[in-house]
Every structure is written in C-alpha cells, then in structure tokens.
Coordinates of C-alpha atoms and ligand atoms in Angstrom, one line a residue:
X1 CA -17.7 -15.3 -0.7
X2 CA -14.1 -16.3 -0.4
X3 CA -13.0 -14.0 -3.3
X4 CA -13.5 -11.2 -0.8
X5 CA -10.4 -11.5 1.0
X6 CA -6.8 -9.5 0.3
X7 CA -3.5 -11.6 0.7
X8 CA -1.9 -8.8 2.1
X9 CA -5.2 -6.2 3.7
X10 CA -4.6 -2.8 4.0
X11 CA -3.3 0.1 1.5
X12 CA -0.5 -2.0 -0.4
X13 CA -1.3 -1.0 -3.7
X14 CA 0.2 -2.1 -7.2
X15 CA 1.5 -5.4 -6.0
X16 CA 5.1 -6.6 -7.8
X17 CA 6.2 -10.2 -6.9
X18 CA 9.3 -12.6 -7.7
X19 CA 10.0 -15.6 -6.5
X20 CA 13.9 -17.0 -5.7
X21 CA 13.8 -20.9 -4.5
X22 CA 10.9 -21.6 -2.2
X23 CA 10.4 -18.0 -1.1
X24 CA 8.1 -15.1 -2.4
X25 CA 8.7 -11.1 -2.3
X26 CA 6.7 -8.8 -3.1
X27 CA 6.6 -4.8 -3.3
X28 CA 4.0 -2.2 -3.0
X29 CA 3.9 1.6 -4.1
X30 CA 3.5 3.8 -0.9
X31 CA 3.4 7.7 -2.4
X32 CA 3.8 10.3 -0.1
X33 CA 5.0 8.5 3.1
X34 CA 8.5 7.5 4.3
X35 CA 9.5 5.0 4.6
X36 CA 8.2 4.0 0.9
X37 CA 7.8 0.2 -0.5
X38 CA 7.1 -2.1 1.7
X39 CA 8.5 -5.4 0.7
X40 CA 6.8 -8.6 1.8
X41 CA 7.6 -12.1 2.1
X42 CA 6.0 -15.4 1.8
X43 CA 6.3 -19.0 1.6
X44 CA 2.5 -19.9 0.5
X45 CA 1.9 -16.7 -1.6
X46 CA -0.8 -16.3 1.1
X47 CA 0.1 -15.7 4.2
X48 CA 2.7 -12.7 4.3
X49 CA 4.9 -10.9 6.5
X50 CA 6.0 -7.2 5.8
X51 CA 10.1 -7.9 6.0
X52 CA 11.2 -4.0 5.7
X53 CA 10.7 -1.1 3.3
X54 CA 13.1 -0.5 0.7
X55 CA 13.4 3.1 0.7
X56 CA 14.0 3.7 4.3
X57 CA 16.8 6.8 4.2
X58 CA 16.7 10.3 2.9
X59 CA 19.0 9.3 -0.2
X60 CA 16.9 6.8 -1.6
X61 CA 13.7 8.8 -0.8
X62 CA 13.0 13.0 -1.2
X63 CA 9.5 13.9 -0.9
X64 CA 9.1 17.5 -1.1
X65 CA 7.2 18.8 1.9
X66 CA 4.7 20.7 -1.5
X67 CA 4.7 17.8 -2.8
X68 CA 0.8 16.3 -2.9
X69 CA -0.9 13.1 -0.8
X70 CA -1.1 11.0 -3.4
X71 CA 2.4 12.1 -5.4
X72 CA 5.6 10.2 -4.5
X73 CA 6.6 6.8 -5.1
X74 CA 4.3 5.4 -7.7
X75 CA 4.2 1.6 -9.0
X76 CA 7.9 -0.4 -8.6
X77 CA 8.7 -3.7 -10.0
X78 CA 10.8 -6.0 -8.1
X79 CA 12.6 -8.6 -9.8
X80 CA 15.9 -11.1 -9.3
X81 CA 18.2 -11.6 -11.5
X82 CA 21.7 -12.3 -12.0
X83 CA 22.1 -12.9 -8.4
X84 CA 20.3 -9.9 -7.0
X85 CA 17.4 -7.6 -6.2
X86 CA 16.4 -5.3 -8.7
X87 CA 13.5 -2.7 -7.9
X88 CA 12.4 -0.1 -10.6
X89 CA 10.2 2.7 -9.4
X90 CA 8.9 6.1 -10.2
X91 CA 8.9 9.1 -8.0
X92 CA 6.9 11.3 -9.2
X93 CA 7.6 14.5 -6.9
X94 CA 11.0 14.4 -7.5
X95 CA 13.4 12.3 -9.8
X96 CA 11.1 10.4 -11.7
X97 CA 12.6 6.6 -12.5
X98 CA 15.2 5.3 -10.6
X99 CA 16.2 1.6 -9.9
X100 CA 17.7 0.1 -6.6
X101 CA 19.5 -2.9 -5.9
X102 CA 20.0 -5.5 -2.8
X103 CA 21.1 -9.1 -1.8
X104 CA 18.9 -9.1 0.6
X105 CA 15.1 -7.8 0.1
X106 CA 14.4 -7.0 3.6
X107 CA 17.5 -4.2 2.7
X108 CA 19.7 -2.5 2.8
X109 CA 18.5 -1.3 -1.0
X110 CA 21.2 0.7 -2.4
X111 CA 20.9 4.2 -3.2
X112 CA 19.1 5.3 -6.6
X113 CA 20.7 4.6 -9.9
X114 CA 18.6 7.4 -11.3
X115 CA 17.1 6.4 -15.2
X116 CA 16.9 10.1 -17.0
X117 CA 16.2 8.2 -20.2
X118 CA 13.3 6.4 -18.9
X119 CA 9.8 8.6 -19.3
X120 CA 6.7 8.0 -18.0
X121 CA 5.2 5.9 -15.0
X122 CA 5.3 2.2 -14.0
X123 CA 8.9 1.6 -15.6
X124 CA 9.2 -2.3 -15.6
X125 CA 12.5 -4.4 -16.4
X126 CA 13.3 -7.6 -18.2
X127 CA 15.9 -9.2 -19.1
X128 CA 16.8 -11.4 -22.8
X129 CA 18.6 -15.0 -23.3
X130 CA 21.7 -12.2 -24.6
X131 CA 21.6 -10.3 -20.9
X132 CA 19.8 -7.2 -23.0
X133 CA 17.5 -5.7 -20.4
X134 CA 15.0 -4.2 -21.8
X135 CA 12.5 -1.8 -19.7
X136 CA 9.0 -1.6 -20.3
X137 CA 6.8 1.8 -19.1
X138 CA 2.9 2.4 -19.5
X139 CA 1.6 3.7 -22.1
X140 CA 2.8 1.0 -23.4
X141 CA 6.0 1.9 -24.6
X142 CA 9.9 0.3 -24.2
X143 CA 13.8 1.4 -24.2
X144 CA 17.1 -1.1 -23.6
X145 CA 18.5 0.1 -20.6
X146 CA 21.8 -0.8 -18.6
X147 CA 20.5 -1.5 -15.7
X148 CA 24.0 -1.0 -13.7
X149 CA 24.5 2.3 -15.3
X150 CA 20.9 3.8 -15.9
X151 CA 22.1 4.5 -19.6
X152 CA 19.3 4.1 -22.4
X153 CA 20.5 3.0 -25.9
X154 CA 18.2 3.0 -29.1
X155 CA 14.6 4.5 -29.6
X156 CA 11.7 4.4 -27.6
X157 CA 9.2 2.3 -28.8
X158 CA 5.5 1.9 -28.7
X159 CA 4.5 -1.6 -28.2
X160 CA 1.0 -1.7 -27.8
X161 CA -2.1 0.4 -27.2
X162 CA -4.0 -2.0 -24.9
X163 CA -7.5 -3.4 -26.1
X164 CA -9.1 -0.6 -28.7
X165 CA -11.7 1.7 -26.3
X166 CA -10.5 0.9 -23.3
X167 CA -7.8 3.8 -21.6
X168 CA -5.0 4.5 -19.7
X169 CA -2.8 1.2 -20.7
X170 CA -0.3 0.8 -18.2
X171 CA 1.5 -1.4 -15.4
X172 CA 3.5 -3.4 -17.8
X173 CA 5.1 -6.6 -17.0
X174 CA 6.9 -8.0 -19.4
X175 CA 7.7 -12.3 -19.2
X176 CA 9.7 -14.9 -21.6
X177 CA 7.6 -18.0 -21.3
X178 CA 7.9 -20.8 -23.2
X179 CA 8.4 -19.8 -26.7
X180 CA 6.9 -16.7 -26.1
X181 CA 7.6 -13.0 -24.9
X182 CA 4.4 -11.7 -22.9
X183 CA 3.6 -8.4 -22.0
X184 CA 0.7 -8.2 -19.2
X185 CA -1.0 -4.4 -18.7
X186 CA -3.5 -2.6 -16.6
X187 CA -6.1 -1.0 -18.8
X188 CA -9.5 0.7 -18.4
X189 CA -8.1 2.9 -15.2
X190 CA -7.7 2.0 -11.2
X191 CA -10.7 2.6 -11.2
X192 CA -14.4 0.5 -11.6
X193 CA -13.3 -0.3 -15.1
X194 CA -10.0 -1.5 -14.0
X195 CA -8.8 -5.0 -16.0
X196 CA -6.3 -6.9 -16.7
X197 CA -4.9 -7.5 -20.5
X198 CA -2.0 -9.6 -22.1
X199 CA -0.5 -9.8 -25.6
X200 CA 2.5 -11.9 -26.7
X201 CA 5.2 -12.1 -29.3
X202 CA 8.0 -14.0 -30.9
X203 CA 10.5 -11.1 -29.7
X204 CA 10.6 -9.0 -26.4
X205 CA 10.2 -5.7 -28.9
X206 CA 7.2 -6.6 -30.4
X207 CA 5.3 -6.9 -32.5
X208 CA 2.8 -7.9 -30.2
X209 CA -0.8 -10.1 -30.8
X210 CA -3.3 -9.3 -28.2
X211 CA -5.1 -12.0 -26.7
X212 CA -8.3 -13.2 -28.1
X213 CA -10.1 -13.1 -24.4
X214 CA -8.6 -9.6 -23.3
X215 CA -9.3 -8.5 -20.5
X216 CA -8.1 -11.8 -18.9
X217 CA -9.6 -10.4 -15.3
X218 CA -12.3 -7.7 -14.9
X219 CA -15.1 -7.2 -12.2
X220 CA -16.7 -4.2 -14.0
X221 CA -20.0 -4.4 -14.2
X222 CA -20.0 -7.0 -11.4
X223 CA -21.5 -6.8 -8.3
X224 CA -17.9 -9.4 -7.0
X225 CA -17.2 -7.8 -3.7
X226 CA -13.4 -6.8 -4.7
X227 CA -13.9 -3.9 -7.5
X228 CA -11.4 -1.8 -9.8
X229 CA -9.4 -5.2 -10.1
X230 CA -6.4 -4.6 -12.0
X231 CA -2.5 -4.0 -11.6
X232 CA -1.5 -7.5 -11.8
X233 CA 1.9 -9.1 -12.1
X234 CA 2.1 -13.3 -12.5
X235 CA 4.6 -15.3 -10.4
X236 CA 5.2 -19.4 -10.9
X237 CA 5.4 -21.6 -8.1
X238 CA 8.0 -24.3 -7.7
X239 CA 5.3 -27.1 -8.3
X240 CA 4.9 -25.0 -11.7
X241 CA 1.5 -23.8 -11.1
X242 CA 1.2 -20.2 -12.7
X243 CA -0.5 -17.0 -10.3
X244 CA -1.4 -14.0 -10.3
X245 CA -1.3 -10.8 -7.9
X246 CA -3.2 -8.3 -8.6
X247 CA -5.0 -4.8 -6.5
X248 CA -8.4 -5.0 -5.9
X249 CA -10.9 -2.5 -3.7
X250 CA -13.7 -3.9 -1.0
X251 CA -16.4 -1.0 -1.4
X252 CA -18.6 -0.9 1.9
X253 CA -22.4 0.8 2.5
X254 CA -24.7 1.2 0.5
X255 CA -24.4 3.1 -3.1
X256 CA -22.1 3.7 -4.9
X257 CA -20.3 1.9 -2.3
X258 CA -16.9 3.4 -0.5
X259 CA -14.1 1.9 0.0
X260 CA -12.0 2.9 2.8
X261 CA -8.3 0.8 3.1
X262 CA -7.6 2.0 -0.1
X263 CA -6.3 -0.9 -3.2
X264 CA -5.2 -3.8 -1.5
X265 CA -3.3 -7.0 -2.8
X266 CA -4.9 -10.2 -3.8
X267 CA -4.2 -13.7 -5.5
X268 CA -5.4 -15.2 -7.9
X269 CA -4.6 -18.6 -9.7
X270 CA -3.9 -19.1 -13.4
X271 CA -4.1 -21.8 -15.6
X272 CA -2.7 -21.8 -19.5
X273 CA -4.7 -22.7 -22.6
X274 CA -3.8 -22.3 -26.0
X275 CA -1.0 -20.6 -24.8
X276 CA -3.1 -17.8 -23.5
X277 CA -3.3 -17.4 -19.4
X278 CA -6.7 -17.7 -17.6
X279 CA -7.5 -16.5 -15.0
X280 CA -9.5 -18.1 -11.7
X281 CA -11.3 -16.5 -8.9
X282 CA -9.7 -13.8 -7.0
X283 CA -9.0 -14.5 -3.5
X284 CA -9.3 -18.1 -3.0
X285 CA -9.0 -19.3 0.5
X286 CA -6.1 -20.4 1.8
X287 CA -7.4 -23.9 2.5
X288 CA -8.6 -24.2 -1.5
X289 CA -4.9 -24.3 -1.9
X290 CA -4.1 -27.5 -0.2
X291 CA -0.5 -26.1 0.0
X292 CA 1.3 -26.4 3.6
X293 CA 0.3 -23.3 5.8
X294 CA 3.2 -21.1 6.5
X295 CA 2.0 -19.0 9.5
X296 CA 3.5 -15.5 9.5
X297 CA 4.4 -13.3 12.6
X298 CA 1.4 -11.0 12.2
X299 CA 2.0 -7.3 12.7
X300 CA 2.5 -6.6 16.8
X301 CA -1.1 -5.4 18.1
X302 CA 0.4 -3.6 20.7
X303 CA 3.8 -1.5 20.2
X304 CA 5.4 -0.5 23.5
X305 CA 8.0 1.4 21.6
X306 CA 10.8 -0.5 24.1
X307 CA 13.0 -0.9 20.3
X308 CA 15.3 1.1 19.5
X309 CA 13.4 1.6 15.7
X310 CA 9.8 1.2 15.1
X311 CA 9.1 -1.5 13.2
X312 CA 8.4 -1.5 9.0
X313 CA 4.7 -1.0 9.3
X314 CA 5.5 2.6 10.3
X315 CA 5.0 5.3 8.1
X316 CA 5.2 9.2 8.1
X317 CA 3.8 11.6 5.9
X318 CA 6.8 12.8 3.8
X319 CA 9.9 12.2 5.9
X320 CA 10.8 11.1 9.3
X321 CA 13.1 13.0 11.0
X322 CA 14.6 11.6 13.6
X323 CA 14.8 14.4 16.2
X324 CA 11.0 14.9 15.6
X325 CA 10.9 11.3 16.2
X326 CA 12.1 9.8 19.7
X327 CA 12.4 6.2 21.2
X328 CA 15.6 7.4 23.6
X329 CA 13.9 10.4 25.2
X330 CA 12.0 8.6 27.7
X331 CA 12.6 5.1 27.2
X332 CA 9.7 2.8 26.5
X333 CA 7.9 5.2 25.0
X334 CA 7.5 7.3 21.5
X335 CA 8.1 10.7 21.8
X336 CA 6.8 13.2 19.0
X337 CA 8.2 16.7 18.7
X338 CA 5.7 18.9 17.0
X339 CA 7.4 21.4 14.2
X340 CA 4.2 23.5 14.1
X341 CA 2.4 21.7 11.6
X342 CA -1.1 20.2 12.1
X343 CA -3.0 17.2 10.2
X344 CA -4.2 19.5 8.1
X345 CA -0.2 20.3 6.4
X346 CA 1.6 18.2 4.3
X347 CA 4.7 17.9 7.4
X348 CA 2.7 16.9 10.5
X349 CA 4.2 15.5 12.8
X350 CA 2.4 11.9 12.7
X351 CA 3.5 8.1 13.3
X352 CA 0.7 6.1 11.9
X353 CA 0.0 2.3 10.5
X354 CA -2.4 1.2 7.5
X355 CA -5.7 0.4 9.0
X356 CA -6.1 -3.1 7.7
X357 CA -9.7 -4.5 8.4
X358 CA -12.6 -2.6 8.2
X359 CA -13.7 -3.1 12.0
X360 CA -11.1 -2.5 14.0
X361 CA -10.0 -0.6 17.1
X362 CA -6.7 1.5 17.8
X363 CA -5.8 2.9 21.3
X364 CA -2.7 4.7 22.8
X365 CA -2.2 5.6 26.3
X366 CA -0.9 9.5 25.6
X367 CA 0.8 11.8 27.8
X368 CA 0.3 15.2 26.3
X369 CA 2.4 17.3 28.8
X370 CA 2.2 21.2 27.7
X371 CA 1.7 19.9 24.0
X372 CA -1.4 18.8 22.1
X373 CA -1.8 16.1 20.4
X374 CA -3.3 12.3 19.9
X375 CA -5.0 9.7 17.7
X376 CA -6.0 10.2 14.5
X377 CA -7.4 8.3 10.8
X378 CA -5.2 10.1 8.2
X379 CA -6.7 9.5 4.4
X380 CA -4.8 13.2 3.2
X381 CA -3.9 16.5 4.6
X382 CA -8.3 17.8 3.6
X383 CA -9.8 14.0 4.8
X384 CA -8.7 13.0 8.7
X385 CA -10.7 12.3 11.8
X386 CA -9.0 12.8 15.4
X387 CA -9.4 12.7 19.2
X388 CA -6.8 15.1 20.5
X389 CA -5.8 15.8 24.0
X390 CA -4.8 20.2 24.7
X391 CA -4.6 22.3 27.3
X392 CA -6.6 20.1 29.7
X393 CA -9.1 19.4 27.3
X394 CA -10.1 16.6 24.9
X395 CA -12.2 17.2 21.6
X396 CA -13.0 15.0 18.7
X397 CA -11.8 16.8 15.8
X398 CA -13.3 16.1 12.0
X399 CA -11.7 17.9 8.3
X400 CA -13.6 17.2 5.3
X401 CA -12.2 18.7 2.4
X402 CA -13.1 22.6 3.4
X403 CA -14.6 21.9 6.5
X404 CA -13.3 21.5 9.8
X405 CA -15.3 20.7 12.8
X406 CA -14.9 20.3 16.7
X407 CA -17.2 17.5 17.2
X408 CA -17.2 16.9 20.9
X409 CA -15.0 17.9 23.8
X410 CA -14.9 17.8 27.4
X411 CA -12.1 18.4 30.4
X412 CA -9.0 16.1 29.9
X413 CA -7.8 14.9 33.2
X414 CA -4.2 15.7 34.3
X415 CA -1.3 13.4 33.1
X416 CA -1.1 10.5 30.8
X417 CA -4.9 8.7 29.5
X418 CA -5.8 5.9 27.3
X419 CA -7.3 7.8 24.0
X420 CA -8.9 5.5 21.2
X421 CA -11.3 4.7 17.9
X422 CA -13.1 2.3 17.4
X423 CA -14.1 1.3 13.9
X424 CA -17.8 -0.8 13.1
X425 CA -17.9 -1.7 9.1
X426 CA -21.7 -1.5 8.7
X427 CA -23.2 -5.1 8.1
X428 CA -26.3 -4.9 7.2
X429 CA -27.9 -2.1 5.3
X430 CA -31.7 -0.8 5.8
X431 CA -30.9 2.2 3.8
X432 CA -28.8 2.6 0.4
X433 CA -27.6 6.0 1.4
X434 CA -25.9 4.3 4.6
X435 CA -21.9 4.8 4.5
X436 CA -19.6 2.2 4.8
X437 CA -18.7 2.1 8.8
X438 CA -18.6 4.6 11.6
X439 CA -15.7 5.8 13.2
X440 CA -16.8 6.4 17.2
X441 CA -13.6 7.8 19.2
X442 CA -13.8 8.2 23.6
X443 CA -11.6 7.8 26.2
X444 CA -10.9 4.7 28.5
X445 CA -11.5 5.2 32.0
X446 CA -8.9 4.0 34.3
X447 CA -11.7 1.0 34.9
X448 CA -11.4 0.3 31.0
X449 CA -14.7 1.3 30.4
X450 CA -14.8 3.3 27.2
X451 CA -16.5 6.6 27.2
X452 CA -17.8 7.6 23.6
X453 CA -17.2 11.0 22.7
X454 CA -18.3 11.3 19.1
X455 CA -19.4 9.5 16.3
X456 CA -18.6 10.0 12.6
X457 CA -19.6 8.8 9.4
X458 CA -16.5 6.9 7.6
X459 CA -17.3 7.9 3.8
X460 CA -15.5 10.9 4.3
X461 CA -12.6 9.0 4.7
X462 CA -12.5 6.8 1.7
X463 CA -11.5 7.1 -1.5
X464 CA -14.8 8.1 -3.0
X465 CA -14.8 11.0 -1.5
X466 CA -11.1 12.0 -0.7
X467 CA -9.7 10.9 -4.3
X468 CA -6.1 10.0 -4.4
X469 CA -4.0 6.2 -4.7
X470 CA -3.5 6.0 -0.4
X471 CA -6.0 4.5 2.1
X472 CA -6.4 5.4 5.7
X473 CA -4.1 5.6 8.0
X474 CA -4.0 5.6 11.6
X475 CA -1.9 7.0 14.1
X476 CA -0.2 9.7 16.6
X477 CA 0.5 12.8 16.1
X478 CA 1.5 15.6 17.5
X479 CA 0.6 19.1 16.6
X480 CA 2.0 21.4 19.5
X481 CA 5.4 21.0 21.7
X482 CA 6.3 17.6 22.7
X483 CA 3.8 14.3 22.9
X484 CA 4.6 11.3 25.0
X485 CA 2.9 7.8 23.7
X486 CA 3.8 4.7 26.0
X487 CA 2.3 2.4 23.7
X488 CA -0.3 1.9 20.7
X489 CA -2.5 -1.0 19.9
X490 CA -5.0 -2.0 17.2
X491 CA -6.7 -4.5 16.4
X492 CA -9.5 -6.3 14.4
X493 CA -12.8 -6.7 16.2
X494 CA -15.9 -8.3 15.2
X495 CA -18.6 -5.3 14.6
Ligands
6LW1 C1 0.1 3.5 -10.9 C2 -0.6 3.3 -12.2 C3 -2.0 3.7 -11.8 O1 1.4 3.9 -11.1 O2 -2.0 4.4 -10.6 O3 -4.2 4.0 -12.1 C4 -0.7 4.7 -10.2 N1 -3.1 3.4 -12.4 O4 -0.6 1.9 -12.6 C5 -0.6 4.7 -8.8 O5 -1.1 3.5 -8.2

C-alpha cells in the first residue's frame, strides 16, 4: 500500500511546515538530544533533505543531565513572516516556551527570546491583517504576544475543547483562509486514537464552530499500516493545491504490533468542500503527484569523519561537548572521550543517527585502544542493545528496562576491527506473538565475512515497550577512556 511510506522516515516527530516562494521547511521536535530541531527542506513536499538543526549551541539549548529521555524540546512551529523565520517551541526540562528567529532556516537561529507568559505545551503563532500575533497552545487555549519582545498582553483564553469525548486537544495551528480563521488540533492522544480535528471562525479569538466531519484524519480502529496519525499542520502549494503533514507510526510483528523508528512524518493531500478541508490518503507516492521530482542529497551512508563538524543528522543525548567530542585528534577519524558514563546514564558519551528503515545495517571500523566502547541501538537510557569492544574482548550487550544482559562474547583481536548490526524487519508472520525485526550484531572479518555474535528480539526496543516520544537511535559510544572510530556506515537493506 502506498500510504505506508513517511516523507521524511525515521524519528521526526510533530512535523511543522511553511512554505516561502517555491521552497518548503519543515521542523521536527527532538527532546532530549542536542542538537534539537532538525529543519528540513524541500522543493516537492516529498523528497527532503535535513538542512541543519536549529538549536545547535548551548544558549539556545540546556538539557539538564536529570533531565528524562523523552523531556526536552517538545513540538515547535516554524513559520515566516514579515521577512523572517520564526520558530516557537517548548522545552520542557528547562525554560518552557521560547521563540527563535533566522533569515536563513538552515541557521544560525538566534538565541531564545524566552515567552514566561506563555503556559503550557505546543505554543503556536499567528499573525492578524493588524500585525497582532496571536499564539495559540494546546489545551486549546490563546494569548497576543509580541513576538520581538516575548511580552503577553490581555487574558488567556480558552478557545476550544476539541470534539466532546475525545482527550488531550492539542498541537494547534492556527490559519487565516479565505474568509475564515481556522484552528487545526491533535485530539484523542499520540497514541492509537490519535486524529486530526479543525474548527473555524469569523475572528482569530474565537468563537469557534467545529467541523461537521471532525476528526478530518483518523486510522483508529483501522488496520492502515501508519497508526496513531495525528499532529498535523497544512501547507499550500504554489499551484494552490492545499496539504497536509502530519506524524504517523508503522507498527511491525505480530500483535499488538511495535513500532520501532518512533513517529515519523507523512503527507497527505487536501481538498476543500463547503469550506471545510478533506482529507486524502496518507502517504501517496511520489509518482501520484505528477509534480517534477526534486532528488535530494540523501544522508551520507558512510561518514569518514574527514569534516571538520559532523554533519546535522548527528545527535547526542543531552549535550555535545566538544572536548568529549573530537574530529582534530586523529584526523579522519571520530574520537570519543568517555566521562564515565555508560548507555545506561543520561550523559553517555554517544554519537548516534535515527535508524530510518526498518531493515537496515550500521557498521564502524573501531579502534578501542585502552578504552571500551562501540556500536549501539539507543531507544532510552533502560531500552539499548550494543556490541562493545573492552579489554581484548568483545560481547554483545542487551538492557531491558531492569535487566541487563551479556549476550555473547568472545576475544577481540588487537587494534582497530569492523563492529556492526544488522537489522531484518520480520516479513512474514507464522506466529502473532512474533516481534517486529531482529537485531543480529558480529564482527567483520578482515575477509568481510560477517561473524554473528548474538541475536536479539527488537520489541524491546520500540515504543511499546520503552514508552516515551523518541525512536531508536544508532550509534558510537564510548563508555571507558578514549574510543577511536575511522568511519560509520548504514544503510537500508532488503531483509
Ligand atoms: C507533543 C504533543 C504530544 O508536544 O506529544 O501526544 C508531545 N502529544 O503534541 C511530544 O511529541
């Protein structure tokens, strides 16, 4: 089914997009790692390249090391107006709402104007024929805000409820079109009742009349293969057709189902009747849209770490530090300084990238010198799988929640080897109680052949089971000394 496939695949959750001339951005939230919101761009609305992350320095971005997986930088909304980026966004482990600004998306973003007047969670801003911006926040409720000061001015005010019985309204976007203001919103939780709902009004303060077809995009009680569809925000195109991004989930095994990249982004179109939006099948293929194909650089499978940076797809739990992290120390290579923290703390040293298909393989050729270290598939500080290389040994290393297992180990030969994991989503399903892929880790011999040292269930590893807004994540790490990587690859594989 074509509706199965993300625009932008991987955990890039809560999708915000604007559009200035020809070209698309869009952001995503990114909680506890740094750097946080990843800003994309596109020409097609389909195919999209990650162009930087917008919080990218320790002013824009403090994430407590006690702060949770999960916590951080909740849903932004980009917008531009008036000449410029404007990206509102909630932290929730430390300052709550703040808004940033840029000329250019791919950054520099400014640092935080910080919005002490604005409460609650995914704050969203739009501006009035007069210039009044007015900022809308779930629940659902509104304040006018100066967006060049942070200053509030008047009363809070609760706009809407969302559609009678159905909870948690929230992710508000609010649009002038036509002769109407409309105000779109999450409802029914990111979860398997996750939907989309939309009122309008005469006024951007309300009062608001829901639409007669609410939710205007659901797949509860579906068996679609994208579930806990929701989080939308609509975009037009310069031909004037109207569409919609949106999160969506692609559960894998058998029941209930797992799902293991965590919420990813898709598209959907939109048409208008009766001056209500409707909504069309998530996911269509790119060649349904008839629209000229923009190819995008895809993300480098193989990272030699010869840059002087890494590039955007990077991420850290929590910060970054650059003496922890090293691209001069041996040139050509990424060196990680442990600071006594392991995969199972909230500081670990680890360099990782959002696995993006659900067969895949990663590899790294690692040179663990008197450290320890390796490759891992982060999901939280209580859900990770790694192969780690100590002390002349190798082992394949699993935590689950309270339990932590050795899995497999044998004698690690002296100086640098080629570690990996391979990932096989299961196809085809013989028994409902089957997970949703395998995760097999080895070690390449120097002939390339790829020696299997232990095999592990993935549900572990998924939201299901770990809880939380993040999908995996996979990486280096180092969790003793010093750690030498000369390069890291992954790629999608057929399984
Ligand atoms: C996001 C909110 C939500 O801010 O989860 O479940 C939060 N709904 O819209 C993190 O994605």
């Amino acid at each position: 089914m074509s509706g199965a496939t993300p625009v932008i695949p991987g955990f890039y959750p809560d999708p915000s997009v604007c559009r200035v001339g020809a070209d698309y951005y869009v952001a995503c939230s990114s909680f506890e790692y740094f750097p946080g919101i990843p800003i994309f761009h596109s020409r097609d609305l389909v195919h999209w390249t990650q162009i930087g992350n917008a919080l990218d320095r320790p002013s824009q971005l403090r994430l407590p090391a006690d702060s949770p997986s999960s916590g951080g930088i909740y849903a932004p909304t980009l917008r531009h107006h008036d000449g410029k980026f404007w990206l509102i966004v909630t932290n929730v482990s430390d300052a709550g709402n703040m808004l940033f600004t840029a000329t250019d998306p791919a950054g520099p973003w400014s640092d935080p104007v910080r919005l002490p007047g604005v409460p609650g969670i995914d704050p969203d801003l739009a501006w009035d024929e007069e210039g009044n911006c007015w900022c809308t926040v779930a629940g659902v409720g509104q304040i006018r805000l100066d967006p060049n000061t942070g200053e509030t001015s008047g009363p809070a005010r609760h706009l809407w409820s969302g559609t009678p019985g159905a909870k948690a309204p929230e992710a508000p976007h609010l649009y002038r079109i036509g002769d109407h203001w409309y105000l779109l919103i999450a409802e029914g939780g990111t979860e398997r009742g996750h939907g989309v709902s939309i009122a309008r009004s005469r006024t951007p303060d309300g009062p608001f009349e829901p639409c007669p077809h609410n939710p205007i995009l659901t797949h509860r009680g579906t068996d679609h293969p994208v579930q806990n569809t929701g989080h939308a925000d609509l975009v037009q195109a310069p031909d004037d057709s109207w569409w919609m991004v949106l999160l969506g989930v692609r559960p894998g095994g058998g029941t209930p189902g797992w799902h293991v990249l965590g919420r990813e982004t898709f598209l959907a179109p939109v048409s208008w009747v009766d001056g209500w939006p409707v909504v069309g099948a998530v996911g269509p293929d790119p060649s349904e849209l008839g629209w000229p194909h923009h190819p995008t650089a895809p993300e480098p499978v193989r990272d030699d770490f010869d840059a002087d940076v890494l590039p955007p797809c990077w991420i850290s739990p929590r910060d970054r530090p650059e003496h922890h992290y090293r691209l001069d120390e041996r040139p050509g290579w990424l060196t990680l300084h442990a600071r006594g923290e392991s995969l199972d703390d909230p500081g670990v040293v680890f360099a990782g990238r959002r696995q993006r298909h659900q067969s895949c393989r990663a590899r790294a050729l690692i040179d663990p010198g008197e450290g320890s270290g390796g490759l891992a598939v982060r999901f939280d500080e209580r859900h990770h799988y790694e192969i780690e290389v100590a002390a002349g040994e190798v082992r394949v290393l699993a935590r689950i929640g309270p339990l932590r297992t050795v899995v497999a180990s044998r004698p690690a030969p002296a100086g640098p080897l080629v570690i990996g994991v391979r990932v096989d989503a299961v196809r085809k399903m013989q028994d409902p109680r089957t997970g949703p892929d395998t995760l097999t880790f080895g070690v390449e011999e120097p002939d390339g052949t790829f020696t299997e040292l232990g095999t592990l269930d993935g549900r572990y590893l998924s939201t299901e089971v770990a809880g939380g807004f993040t999908g995996r994540v996979v990486g280096m790490f180092a969790s003793a000394g010093t750690v030498h990587f000369d390069w890291f690859d992954y790629e999608q594989i057929d399984s």
